[in-house]
Short mmCIF file of C-alpha atoms and ligand atoms in Angstrom, two decimals:
data_model
loop_
_atom_site.label_atom_id
_atom_site.label_comp_id
_atom_site.label_asym_id
_atom_site.label_seq_id
_atom_site.Cartn_x
_atom_site.Cartn_y
_atom_site.Cartn_z
CA MET A 1 24.67 21.14 33.35
CA LEU A 2 24.32 17.36 33.78
CA HIS A 3 20.97 15.84 34.83
CA VAL A 4 20.95 12.11 35.61
CA LEU A 5 17.29 11.08 35.65
CA LYS A 6 16.29 8.71 38.44
CA HIS A 7 13.15 6.59 38.21
CA PRO A 8 12.64 2.89 39.01
CA LEU A 9 10.97 2.27 35.63
CA LEU A 10 13.86 3.89 33.77
CA THR A 11 16.39 1.79 35.68
CA HIS A 12 14.40 -1.42 35.15
CA LYS A 13 14.04 -0.89 31.40
CA LEU A 14 17.68 0.10 31.02
CA THR A 15 18.69 -3.09 32.87
CA GLN A 16 16.78 -5.14 30.28
CA MET A 17 18.65 -3.30 27.51
CA ARG A 18 22.03 -3.90 29.17
CA LYS A 19 21.56 -7.70 29.33
CA LYS A 20 23.53 -9.34 26.53
CA GLU A 21 20.77 -11.91 25.92
CA THR A 22 18.15 -9.21 25.15
CA GLY A 23 17.24 -9.46 21.45
CA THR A 24 16.46 -6.76 18.90
CA LYS A 25 12.69 -6.67 19.51
CA ASP A 26 12.93 -6.20 23.29
CA PHE A 27 15.92 -3.85 22.99
CA ARG A 28 13.95 -1.59 20.64
CA GLN A 29 10.78 -1.75 22.71
CA ASN A 30 12.57 -0.81 25.94
CA LEU A 31 14.39 2.06 24.20
CA ASP A 32 11.08 3.29 22.82
CA GLU A 33 9.50 3.24 26.30
CA ILE A 34 12.53 4.91 27.88
CA GLY A 35 12.32 7.66 25.23
CA GLY A 36 8.77 8.41 26.40
CA LEU A 37 9.71 8.40 30.09
CA MET A 38 12.70 10.67 29.47
CA ALA A 39 10.56 13.03 27.39
CA TYR A 40 8.36 13.65 30.41
CA GLU A 41 11.36 14.60 32.57
CA ILE A 42 13.22 16.73 30.02
CA THR A 43 10.18 18.83 29.21
CA ARG A 44 9.37 19.80 32.82
CA ASP A 45 10.73 23.34 32.40
CA LEU A 46 9.52 24.12 28.86
CA PRO A 47 8.36 27.74 28.56
CA VAL A 48 4.60 28.30 28.23
CA LYS A 49 2.60 31.31 27.07
CA ALA A 50 -0.71 32.60 28.40
CA VAL A 51 -3.69 32.09 26.05
CA GLU A 52 -7.39 32.75 26.28
CA ILE A 53 -9.63 29.92 25.06
CA GLU A 54 -13.26 28.95 25.15
CA THR A 55 -14.27 25.62 26.68
CA PRO A 56 -17.79 24.24 26.04
CA VAL A 57 -18.69 25.93 29.35
CA THR A 58 -16.93 29.31 29.44
CA LYS A 59 -13.96 31.43 28.42
CA CYS A 60 -10.79 30.88 30.44
CA LYS A 61 -7.17 31.89 30.62
CA THR A 62 -4.69 29.03 30.43
CA TYR A 63 -1.29 28.13 28.95
CA GLU A 64 0.20 26.49 25.87
CA LEU A 65 3.75 25.55 24.92
CA GLU A 66 5.48 28.72 23.73
CA LYS A 67 8.20 27.35 21.49
CA GLU A 68 8.45 24.80 18.74
CA ILE A 69 10.43 21.66 19.61
CA ILE A 70 12.84 20.18 17.09
CA LEU A 71 14.13 16.68 17.70
CA VAL A 72 17.52 15.83 16.24
CA PRO A 73 18.30 12.09 16.27
CA ILE A 74 21.95 11.28 15.55
CA LEU A 75 21.74 8.47 12.95
CA ARG A 76 21.49 5.65 13.29
CA ALA A 77 21.01 4.83 16.96
CA GLY A 78 19.26 8.11 17.81
CA LEU A 79 16.33 7.01 15.65
CA GLY A 80 15.50 4.45 18.33
CA MET A 81 14.48 7.23 20.73
CA VAL A 82 12.30 9.23 18.32
CA ASN A 83 9.10 7.24 18.51
CA GLY A 84 8.82 7.29 22.32
CA ILE A 85 9.40 11.05 22.47
CA CYS A 86 6.97 11.72 19.59
CA THR A 87 4.24 9.82 21.42
CA LEU A 88 4.44 12.37 24.22
CA ILE A 89 5.15 15.44 22.05
CA PRO A 90 3.43 14.69 18.71
CA THR A 91 3.99 18.21 17.35
CA VAL A 92 7.79 17.93 17.23
CA LYS A 93 9.59 18.57 13.97
CA ILE A 94 12.48 16.22 13.22
CA ALA A 95 15.92 17.08 11.87
CA HIS A 96 18.39 14.31 10.96
CA VAL A 97 22.12 14.32 11.56
CA GLY A 98 24.03 11.35 10.12
CA LEU A 99 27.28 10.61 11.93
CA TYR A 100 29.37 7.49 12.31
CA ARG A 101 32.33 6.98 14.59
CA ASP A 102 35.47 5.64 12.94
CA GLU A 103 36.25 2.40 14.77
CA GLU A 104 40.02 3.07 14.81
CA THR A 105 40.31 6.79 15.45
CA LEU A 106 36.93 7.16 17.28
CA GLN A 107 36.48 10.43 15.34
CA PRO A 108 32.96 11.28 14.09
CA HIS A 109 32.26 11.57 10.34
CA VAL A 110 29.28 13.43 8.94
CA TYR A 111 27.33 11.75 6.11
CA PHE A 112 23.92 13.44 6.21
CA GLU A 113 22.13 16.50 7.56
CA LYS A 114 18.65 17.90 7.04
CA TYR A 115 16.87 20.52 9.14
CA PRO A 116 13.45 22.13 9.41
CA LYS A 117 13.16 25.93 9.36
CA HIS A 118 13.46 28.20 12.40
CA MET A 119 16.15 26.26 14.27
CA ASP A 120 17.10 29.58 15.90
CA GLU A 121 13.73 30.01 17.63
CA ALA A 122 13.05 26.39 18.61
CA ILE A 123 14.04 24.24 21.54
CA VAL A 124 16.40 21.76 19.92
CA MET A 125 16.70 18.29 21.48
CA ILE A 126 19.55 16.13 20.19
CA VAL A 127 18.98 12.43 20.93
CA ASP A 128 21.42 9.52 20.88
CA PRO A 129 21.45 6.53 23.25
CA MET A 130 25.24 6.62 23.73
CA LEU A 131 27.55 9.40 24.94
CA ALA A 132 30.97 7.71 24.86
CA THR A 133 33.98 9.90 23.99
CA GLY A 134 31.49 12.70 23.27
CA GLY A 135 32.89 13.23 19.76
CA SER A 136 29.57 12.57 17.99
CA SER A 137 27.52 14.69 20.38
CA VAL A 138 29.97 17.60 20.22
CA ALA A 139 29.90 17.40 16.40
CA ALA A 140 26.07 17.30 16.34
CA ILE A 141 25.88 20.33 18.63
CA ASP A 142 28.37 22.17 16.38
CA MET A 143 26.14 21.34 13.39
CA VAL A 144 22.87 22.57 14.92
CA LYS A 145 24.59 25.72 16.19
CA LYS A 146 25.69 26.41 12.58
CA GLN A 147 21.97 26.28 11.71
CA GLY A 148 21.33 28.99 14.32
CA ALA A 149 20.13 26.81 17.22
CA LYS A 150 20.53 28.56 20.57
CA ASN A 151 18.41 26.58 23.00
CA ILE A 152 19.89 23.06 22.89
CA ARG A 153 19.46 19.97 25.06
CA LEU A 154 21.35 16.69 24.65
CA ILE A 155 19.40 13.57 25.64
CA CYS A 156 21.29 10.28 25.90
CA LEU A 157 20.57 7.01 27.61
CA VAL A 158 23.99 6.04 28.91
CA GLY A 159 26.95 8.36 29.30
CA ALA A 160 30.62 7.94 30.21
CA PRO A 161 32.32 10.58 32.38
CA GLU A 162 34.75 11.26 29.48
CA GLY A 163 31.86 12.12 27.14
CA VAL A 164 30.09 14.33 29.65
CA GLN A 165 33.32 16.24 30.23
CA ALA A 166 33.93 16.67 26.49
CA VAL A 167 30.45 18.12 25.91
CA GLU A 168 30.62 20.34 28.98
CA GLN A 169 33.97 21.69 27.84
CA ALA A 170 32.99 22.33 24.20
CA HIS A 171 29.40 23.46 24.84
CA PRO A 172 28.88 24.65 28.43
CA ASP A 173 25.52 26.16 27.43
CA VAL A 174 23.97 22.75 26.60
CA ASP A 175 22.06 20.80 29.25
CA ILE A 176 22.84 17.05 29.22
CA TYR A 177 20.21 14.49 30.28
CA LEU A 178 21.14 10.85 30.98
CA ALA A 179 19.30 7.82 32.31
CA ALA A 180 22.63 6.51 33.67
CA LEU A 181 26.17 7.76 34.17
CA ASP A 182 28.42 4.71 33.75
CA ASP A 183 31.97 4.07 35.00
CA LYS A 184 34.36 4.65 32.08
CA LEU A 185 35.36 3.83 28.50
CA ASN A 186 37.31 0.71 27.58
CA GLU A 187 40.31 0.63 25.23
CA LYS A 188 37.97 0.40 22.20
CA GLY A 189 35.96 3.45 23.26
CA TYR A 190 32.95 1.44 24.46
CA ILE A 191 31.08 2.48 27.58
CA VAL A 192 31.64 0.20 30.62
CA PRO A 193 29.39 -1.45 31.74
CA GLY A 194 27.28 0.10 28.94
CA LEU A 195 25.08 -1.96 26.66
CA GLY A 196 27.34 -2.68 23.68
CA ASP A 197 26.84 -1.20 20.23
CA ALA A 198 23.46 0.55 20.39
CA GLY A 199 23.01 0.88 16.61
CA ASP A 200 23.74 -2.79 15.98
CA ARG A 201 21.40 -3.91 18.78
CA ILE A 202 18.56 -1.65 17.58
CA PHE A 203 18.79 -2.58 13.92
CA GLY A 204 20.04 -6.18 14.22
CA THR A 205 23.24 -5.54 12.27
CA LYS A 206 26.47 -7.52 12.93
C1 PRP B 301 27.44 5.37 18.28
C2 PRP B 301 26.41 6.07 19.14
C3 PRP B 301 26.88 7.50 19.13
C4 PRP B 301 28.38 7.35 19.09
C5 PRP B 301 28.90 7.57 20.49
O1 PRP B 301 27.15 5.57 16.95
O2 PRP B 301 25.09 5.90 18.69
O3 PRP B 301 26.43 8.24 18.01
O4 PRP B 301 28.65 6.00 18.67
O5 PRP B 301 30.29 7.57 20.50
P1 PRP B 301 31.15 8.87 20.78
O6 PRP B 301 30.54 9.57 21.96
O7 PRP B 301 32.50 8.31 21.11
O8 PRP B 301 31.17 9.70 19.55
P2 PRP B 301 27.96 4.86 15.75
O9 PRP B 301 29.05 5.76 15.26
O10 PRP B 301 28.35 3.49 16.16
O11 PRP B 301 26.91 4.82 14.58
P3 PRP B 301 25.50 4.04 14.48
O12 PRP B 301 24.53 4.78 15.36
O13 PRP B 301 25.16 4.15 13.05
O14 PRP B 301 25.70 2.62 14.94
N1 URA B 302 28.74 3.58 20.71
C1 URA B 302 27.95 2.57 21.15
O1 URA B 302 26.99 2.18 20.47
N2 URA B 302 28.25 1.99 22.33
C2 URA B 302 29.29 2.38 23.09
O2 URA B 302 29.50 1.81 24.19
C3 URA B 302 30.09 3.43 22.62
C4 URA B 302 29.79 4.02 21.43
#
């Protein structure tokens, strides 16, 4: 299922990121802040368990998060969303999936993967700012499923309809969260209007 998150702060920050004159520092800072805002929305329905605790005043029954959360940034650009989400959920464990998209074929290539234990029991959140053709996200979901992950969410900043459709087709069980659903892909596989190459703008390459 697709969730497009609507919030004036999200839209404002994303607009700053879209502007071609925005430099690396402001691009990174806005992405960081958006990560935190999105974390609040995507965790609304996390399961909780009943616990009994003792406050300085009395015993009481209350709730805690039931499941471990594992964040899976798709390298490189996904790293830009980790900090903001960790600020809100400091207990997350972090897997890494290294993928790059071949500029000619647009096919994803795996170059790194590392996971914490218990992927099968955790809520697994894959993060990447860009969902373009969907090839990278579909590959990352395939990879975490091979590790046993069952409860998977995909969190991206900007998505193209083509990418959403590809993920929905390959992995109908995965919820997709976006801050914006853009118009289309161009002939080079870039999202239109989009924000350009997210990895290059985050890390100042090219
Ligand atoms: C970008 C982006 C996604 C992918 C999206 O990464 O961060 O991972 O492209 O495109 P897709 O939906 O068509 O697969 P890129 O391969 O440029 O690597 P980078 O993050 O290292 O820049
Ligand atoms: N990857 C990006 O970084 N940007 C796009 O628009 C498409 C893929």
